[in-house]
Amino acid sequence: MEGREDTRASSITFLRPDGARVYYAHVMDIIVCEGDKVKAGDVIARVGNNGYAIHIHIGAWNDEGPLQIRFDLKAMGDYLKVHGDEGYYL
């Protein structure tokens, strides 16, 4: 649209050392580049906006099929205590 900032979100996929792939959809301002090595706690992108809502989709799988995802709620809470939730980063 003319006069409107492009806020469309994108996606990123990570290949883990164990062969699993982790996919994040609806992310913005991706900070990492192909080939970068990342570890837990590294900022990789911002949560995106598809024009209707700010959210992400996360999927994980390996050669045998989909994997169950578990979130570290304590780590998320610790992060939010320090940084707040404005511009929440992945």
Backbone as a printed PyTorch tensor [residue, N CA C, xyz], in Angstrom:
tensor([[[  0.8440,  -1.1940,   0.0000],
         [  0.0000,   0.0000,   0.0000],
         [  0.8780,   1.2410,   0.0000]],

        [[  0.4640,   2.2050,  -0.7280],
         [  1.2140,   3.4570,  -0.7890],
         [  1.0790,   4.2110,   0.5300]],

        [[  2.1910,   4.7560,   1.0050],
         [  2.1770,   5.5550,   2.2240],
         [  2.1560,   4.7350,   3.4990]],

        [[  2.2070,   3.4410,   3.3670],
         [  2.1890,   2.5860,   4.5620],
         [  3.5170,   1.8470,   4.6660]],

        [[  4.0950,   1.8630,   5.8510],
         [  5.3530,   1.1500,   6.0870],
         [  5.1220,  -0.3490,   5.9350]],

        [[  6.0470,  -1.0390,   5.2480],
         [  5.9380,  -2.4790,   5.0720],
         [  6.2620,  -3.1680,   6.3940]],

        [[  5.2470,  -3.7540,   7.0110],
         [  5.4410,  -4.4140,   8.3000],
         [  5.2270,  -5.9150,   8.1890]],

        [[  5.2460,  -6.4300,   6.9770],
         [  5.0360,  -7.8700,   6.8220],
         [  6.1370,  -8.6470,   7.5300]],

        [[  5.7330,  -9.7180,   8.1480],
         [  6.6880, -10.5480,   8.8820],
         [  7.2660, -11.6200,   7.9610]],

        [[  8.3260, -12.2320,   8.4130],
         [  9.0430, -13.2190,   7.6380],
         [  9.2260, -14.4860,   8.4770]],

        [[ 10.0930, -15.3820,   8.0140],
         [ 10.3460, -16.6120,   8.7690],
         [ 11.8360, -16.9360,   8.7400]],

        [[ 12.2280, -17.8180,   9.6520],
         [ 13.6160, -18.2210,   9.7600],
         [ 13.6410, -19.6680,  10.2550]],

        [[ 14.5740, -20.4570,   9.7420],
         [ 14.7140, -21.8550,  10.1460],
         [ 16.1360, -22.1000,  10.6280]],

        [[ 16.2580, -22.7910,  11.7610],
         [ 17.5620, -23.1300,  12.3230],
         [ 17.7760, -24.6290,  12.2330]],

        [[ 18.9890, -25.0390,  11.9020],
         [ 19.3830, -26.4400,  11.9110],
         [ 20.2320, -26.6700,  13.1530]],

        [[ 19.7440, -27.5350,  14.0350],
         [ 20.4730, -27.8320,  15.2720],
         [ 21.5420, -28.8850,  15.0180]],

        [[ 22.5560, -28.9600,  15.9000],
         [ 23.6100, -29.9730,  15.7370],
         [ 23.0790, -31.4100,  15.7050]],

        [[ 21.9220, -31.6550,  16.3520],
         [ 21.3590, -33.0120,  16.3760],
         [ 20.5080, -33.3190,  15.1390]],

        [[ 20.4710, -32.3910,  14.1870],
         [ 19.7270, -32.5970,  12.9490],
         [ 18.3070, -32.0750,  12.9650]],

        [[ 17.8180, -31.6600,  14.1230],
         [ 16.4660, -31.1000,  14.1990],
         [ 16.4410, -29.7140,  13.5650]],

        [[ 15.3060, -29.3780,  12.9840],
         [ 15.1050, -28.0430,  12.4210],
         [ 14.0440, -27.3310,  13.2600]],

        [[ 14.2800, -26.0610,  13.5390],
         [ 13.3360, -25.2510,  14.3100],
         [ 12.9510, -24.0570,  13.4380]],

        [[ 11.6570, -23.8590,  13.2470],
         [ 11.1140, -22.8620,  12.3290],
         [ 10.3360, -21.8140,  13.1190]],

        [[ 10.6370, -20.5580,  12.8700],
         [  9.8980, -19.4430,  13.4590],
         [  9.2510, -18.6660,  12.3250]],

        [[  7.9410, -18.5190,  12.3610],
         [  7.2240, -17.7490,  11.3450],
         [  6.6420, -16.4980,  11.9820]],

        [[  6.4720, -15.4720,  11.1910],
         [  5.9780, -14.1570,  11.6130],
         [  6.9940, -13.4500,  12.5060]],

        [[  8.2500, -13.4280,  12.0840],
         [  9.2670, -12.6600,  12.7810],
         [  9.6560, -11.4630,  11.9190]],

        [[ 10.2040, -10.4360,  12.5670],
         [ 10.6250,  -9.2190,  11.8760],
         [ 12.0320,  -8.8580,  12.3300]],

        [[ 12.6630,  -8.0000,  11.5740],
         [ 13.9790,  -7.4640,  11.9400],
         [ 14.9380,  -8.5910,  12.3180]],

        [[ 15.0720,  -9.5590,  11.4250],
         [ 15.9540, -10.7020,  11.6750],
         [ 17.3860, -10.1990,  11.8170]],

        [[ 18.0320, -10.6000,  12.8920],
         [ 19.3770, -10.1260,  13.2270],
         [ 20.4500, -11.0900,  12.7390]],

        [[ 20.1320, -12.3820,  12.7060],
         [ 21.1250, -13.3860,  12.3200],
         [ 21.1490, -13.5550,  10.8070]],

        [[ 22.2510, -14.1010,  10.3150],
         [ 22.4220, -14.3690,   8.8880],
         [ 22.6470, -15.8620,   8.6870]],

        [[ 22.4070, -16.3330,   7.4730],
         [ 22.6530, -17.7330,   7.1650],
         [ 24.0930, -18.0970,   7.5160]],

        [[ 24.2490, -19.2060,   8.2170],
         [ 25.5700, -19.6670,   8.6220],
         [ 25.9880, -19.2310,  10.0180]],

        [[ 25.2830, -18.2340,  10.6090],
         [ 25.6010, -17.8130,  11.9740],
         [ 25.3100, -18.9460,  12.9480]],

        [[ 26.1210, -19.0520,  13.9810],
         [ 25.8600, -20.0010,  15.0680],
         [ 25.2150, -19.2120,  16.2020]],

        [[ 24.1150, -19.7340,  16.7520],
         [ 23.4130, -19.0720,  17.8420],
         [ 23.2940, -20.0340,  19.0110]],

        [[ 23.0760, -19.4540,  20.1760],
         [ 22.8890, -20.2690,  21.3770],
         [ 21.7070, -19.7100,  22.1570]],

        [[ 21.2470, -20.4530,  23.1200],
         [ 20.1230, -20.0130,  23.9420],
         [ 20.4320, -18.6420,  24.5230]],

        [[ 19.4750, -17.7340,  24.4270],
         [ 19.6340, -16.3830,  24.9570],
         [ 20.0450, -15.3650,  23.9140]],

        [[ 20.5520, -15.8110,  22.7500],
         [ 20.9090, -14.8660,  21.6920],
         [ 19.6470, -14.2650,  21.0880]],

        [[ 19.6650, -12.9760,  20.8200],
         [ 18.5540, -12.3200,  20.1310],
         [ 18.6930, -12.6390,  18.6520]],

        [[ 17.6220, -13.1620,  18.0460],
         [ 17.6700, -13.5270,  16.6400],
         [ 16.7380, -12.6770,  15.7770]],

        [[ 15.6490, -12.1750,  16.3690],
         [ 14.6510, -11.4100,  15.6160],
         [ 13.6410, -10.8210,  16.5960]],

        [[ 12.7430, -10.0030,  16.0440],
         [ 11.6110,  -9.4990,  16.8390],
         [ 10.3590, -10.2590,  16.4720]],

        [[  9.4380, -10.3700,  17.4110],
         [  8.1390, -10.9720,  17.1260],
         [  7.4660, -10.1200,  16.0580]],

        [[  6.8770, -10.7770,  15.0750],
         [  6.3350, -10.0670,  13.9220],
         [  4.8870,  -9.6500,  14.0550]],

        [[  4.4300,  -8.9830,  13.0060],
         [  3.0630,  -8.4900,  12.9250],
         [  2.5690,  -8.8070,  11.5210]],

        [[  1.5490,  -9.6460,  11.4180],
         [  1.0360, -10.0080,  10.1050],
         [ -0.0300,  -9.0370,   9.6110]],

        [[ -0.1860,  -7.9180,  10.2940],
         [ -1.2030,  -6.9450,   9.9240],
         [ -2.4570,  -7.0540,  10.7710]],

        [[ -2.6160,  -8.1670,  11.4680],
         [ -3.7990,  -8.3840,  12.2960],
         [ -3.4400,  -8.5610,  13.7690]],

        [[ -2.3120,  -9.1910,  14.0270],
         [ -1.9330,  -9.4670,  15.4060],
         [ -0.4190,  -9.6810,  15.4960]],

        [[  0.1290,  -9.3520,  16.6510],
         [  1.5430,  -9.5970,  16.9060],
         [  1.6480, -10.9870,  17.5170]],

        [[  2.3120, -11.8940,  16.7850],
         [  2.4250, -13.2730,  17.2470],
         [  3.4810, -13.9880,  16.4220]],

        [[  3.8320, -15.1950,  16.8540],
         [  4.7390, -16.0490,  16.0780],
         [  4.1660, -17.4640,  16.0150]],

        [[  4.6710, -18.2190,  15.0680],
         [  4.4100, -19.6500,  14.9840],
         [  5.7640, -20.3320,  15.1050]],

        [[  5.8100, -21.4310,  15.8390],
         [  7.0540, -22.1650,  16.0240],
         [  6.7860, -23.6370,  15.7190]],

        [[  7.6830, -24.2180,  14.9540],
         [  7.5910, -25.6420,  14.6570],
         [  8.9650, -26.2640,  14.7570]],

        [[  9.0070, -27.5590,  15.0320],
         [ 10.2840, -28.2630,  15.0940],
         [ 10.0730, -29.6800,  14.5840]],

        [[ 11.0640, -30.2070,  13.8630],
         [ 10.9770, -31.5490,  13.3330],
         [ 12.3680, -32.0970,  13.0410]],

        [[ 12.4410, -33.3960,  12.9200],
         [ 13.6690, -34.0510,  12.4730],
         [ 13.2780, -35.0560,  11.3920]],

        [[ 14.1950, -35.9260,  11.0020],
         [ 13.9100, -36.8740,   9.9210],
         [ 12.7820, -37.8420,  10.2660]],

        [[ 12.5010, -38.0000,  11.5530],
         [ 11.4550, -38.9310,  11.9740],
         [ 10.0790, -38.2800,  12.0760]],

        [[ 10.0160, -36.9450,  12.0220],
         [  8.7340, -36.2690,  12.0820],
         [  8.7520, -35.0780,  13.0200]],

        [[  7.5480, -34.5770,  13.3780],
         [  7.4540, -33.3930,  14.2320],
         [  7.9340, -33.6650,  15.6560]],

        [[  8.4040, -32.6050,  16.3050],
         [  8.8940, -32.6840,  17.6800],
         [  8.0100, -31.8540,  18.5950]],

        [[  7.9130, -32.2700,  19.8600],
         [  7.1880, -31.5070,  20.8730],
         [  8.0550, -30.3350,  21.3270]],

        [[  7.4870, -29.1460,  21.4160],
         [  8.2130, -27.9600,  21.8620],
         [  7.8260, -27.6600,  23.3000]],

        [[  8.8220, -27.4340,  24.1510],
         [  8.5840, -27.0360,  25.5370],
         [  9.2790, -25.7040,  25.7760]],

        [[  8.5770, -24.7570,  26.3590],
         [  9.1300, -23.4440,  26.6290],
         [  9.7000, -23.3840,  28.0340]],

        [[ 10.8010, -22.6800,  28.1820],
         [ 11.4160, -22.4680,  29.4840],
         [ 10.7840, -21.2130,  30.0810]],

        [[  9.6800, -21.3970,  30.7930],
         [  8.9280, -20.2550,  31.3170],
         [  9.7160, -19.4640,  32.3530]],

        [[ 10.5700, -20.1250,  33.1230],
         [ 11.3900, -19.4060,  34.0910],
         [ 12.3370, -18.4570,  33.3760]],

        [[ 12.9970, -18.9320,  32.3220],
         [ 13.9180, -18.0840,  31.5620],
         [ 13.1670, -16.9190,  30.9200]],

        [[ 11.9620, -17.1720,  30.4060],
         [ 11.1710, -16.0950,  29.8060],
         [ 10.8100, -15.0530,  30.8680]],

        [[ 10.4080, -15.5240,  32.0480],
         [ 10.0680, -14.6090,  33.1370],
         [ 11.2610, -13.7910,  33.5870]],

        [[ 12.4210, -14.4350,  33.7010],
         [ 13.6410, -13.7150,  34.0860],
         [ 13.9790, -12.6350,  33.0580]],

        [[ 13.8450, -12.9570,  31.7760],
         [ 14.1200, -11.9930,  30.7140],
         [ 13.1840, -10.7930,  30.8350]],

        [[ 11.8930, -11.0600,  31.0090],
         [ 10.9160,  -9.9760,  31.0750],
         [ 11.1110,  -9.0960,  32.3030]],

        [[ 11.5650,  -9.6770,  33.4260],
         [ 11.8490,  -8.8750,  34.6180],
         [ 12.9490,  -7.8550,  34.3400]],

        [[ 13.9410,  -8.2520,  33.5630],
         [ 15.0780,  -7.3760,  33.2670],
         [ 14.7580,  -6.3950,  32.1450]],

        [[ 14.1240,  -6.8920,  31.0660],
         [ 13.9690,  -6.0940,  29.8490],
         [ 12.5650,  -5.5430,  29.6250]],

        [[ 11.5880,  -6.0400,  30.3510],
         [ 10.2060,  -5.6500,  30.0760],
         [  9.7080,  -6.3330,  28.8180]],

        [[  8.4620,  -6.0590,  28.4350],
         [  7.8980,  -6.7510,  27.2760],
         [  7.7730,  -5.8630,  26.0420]],

        [[  8.2360,  -4.6260,  26.1230],
         [  8.1520,  -3.7560,  24.9440],
         [  9.1520,  -4.2220,  23.8940]],

        [[  8.6670,  -4.4640,  22.6870],
         [  9.5490,  -4.9200,  21.6100],
         [ 10.1400,  -6.2750,  21.8980]],

        [[  9.3490,  -7.1450,  22.5180],
         [  9.8360,  -8.4510,  22.9540],
         [ 10.6060,  -9.1570,  21.8390]],

        [[ 11.8170,  -9.5620,  22.1480],
         [ 12.6840, -10.2110,  21.1680],
         [ 12.7200, -11.6970,  21.3810]],

        [[ 12.9100, -12.4450,  20.2910],
         [ 13.0820, -13.8940,  20.3610],
         [ 14.4960, -14.2140,  20.7150]]])
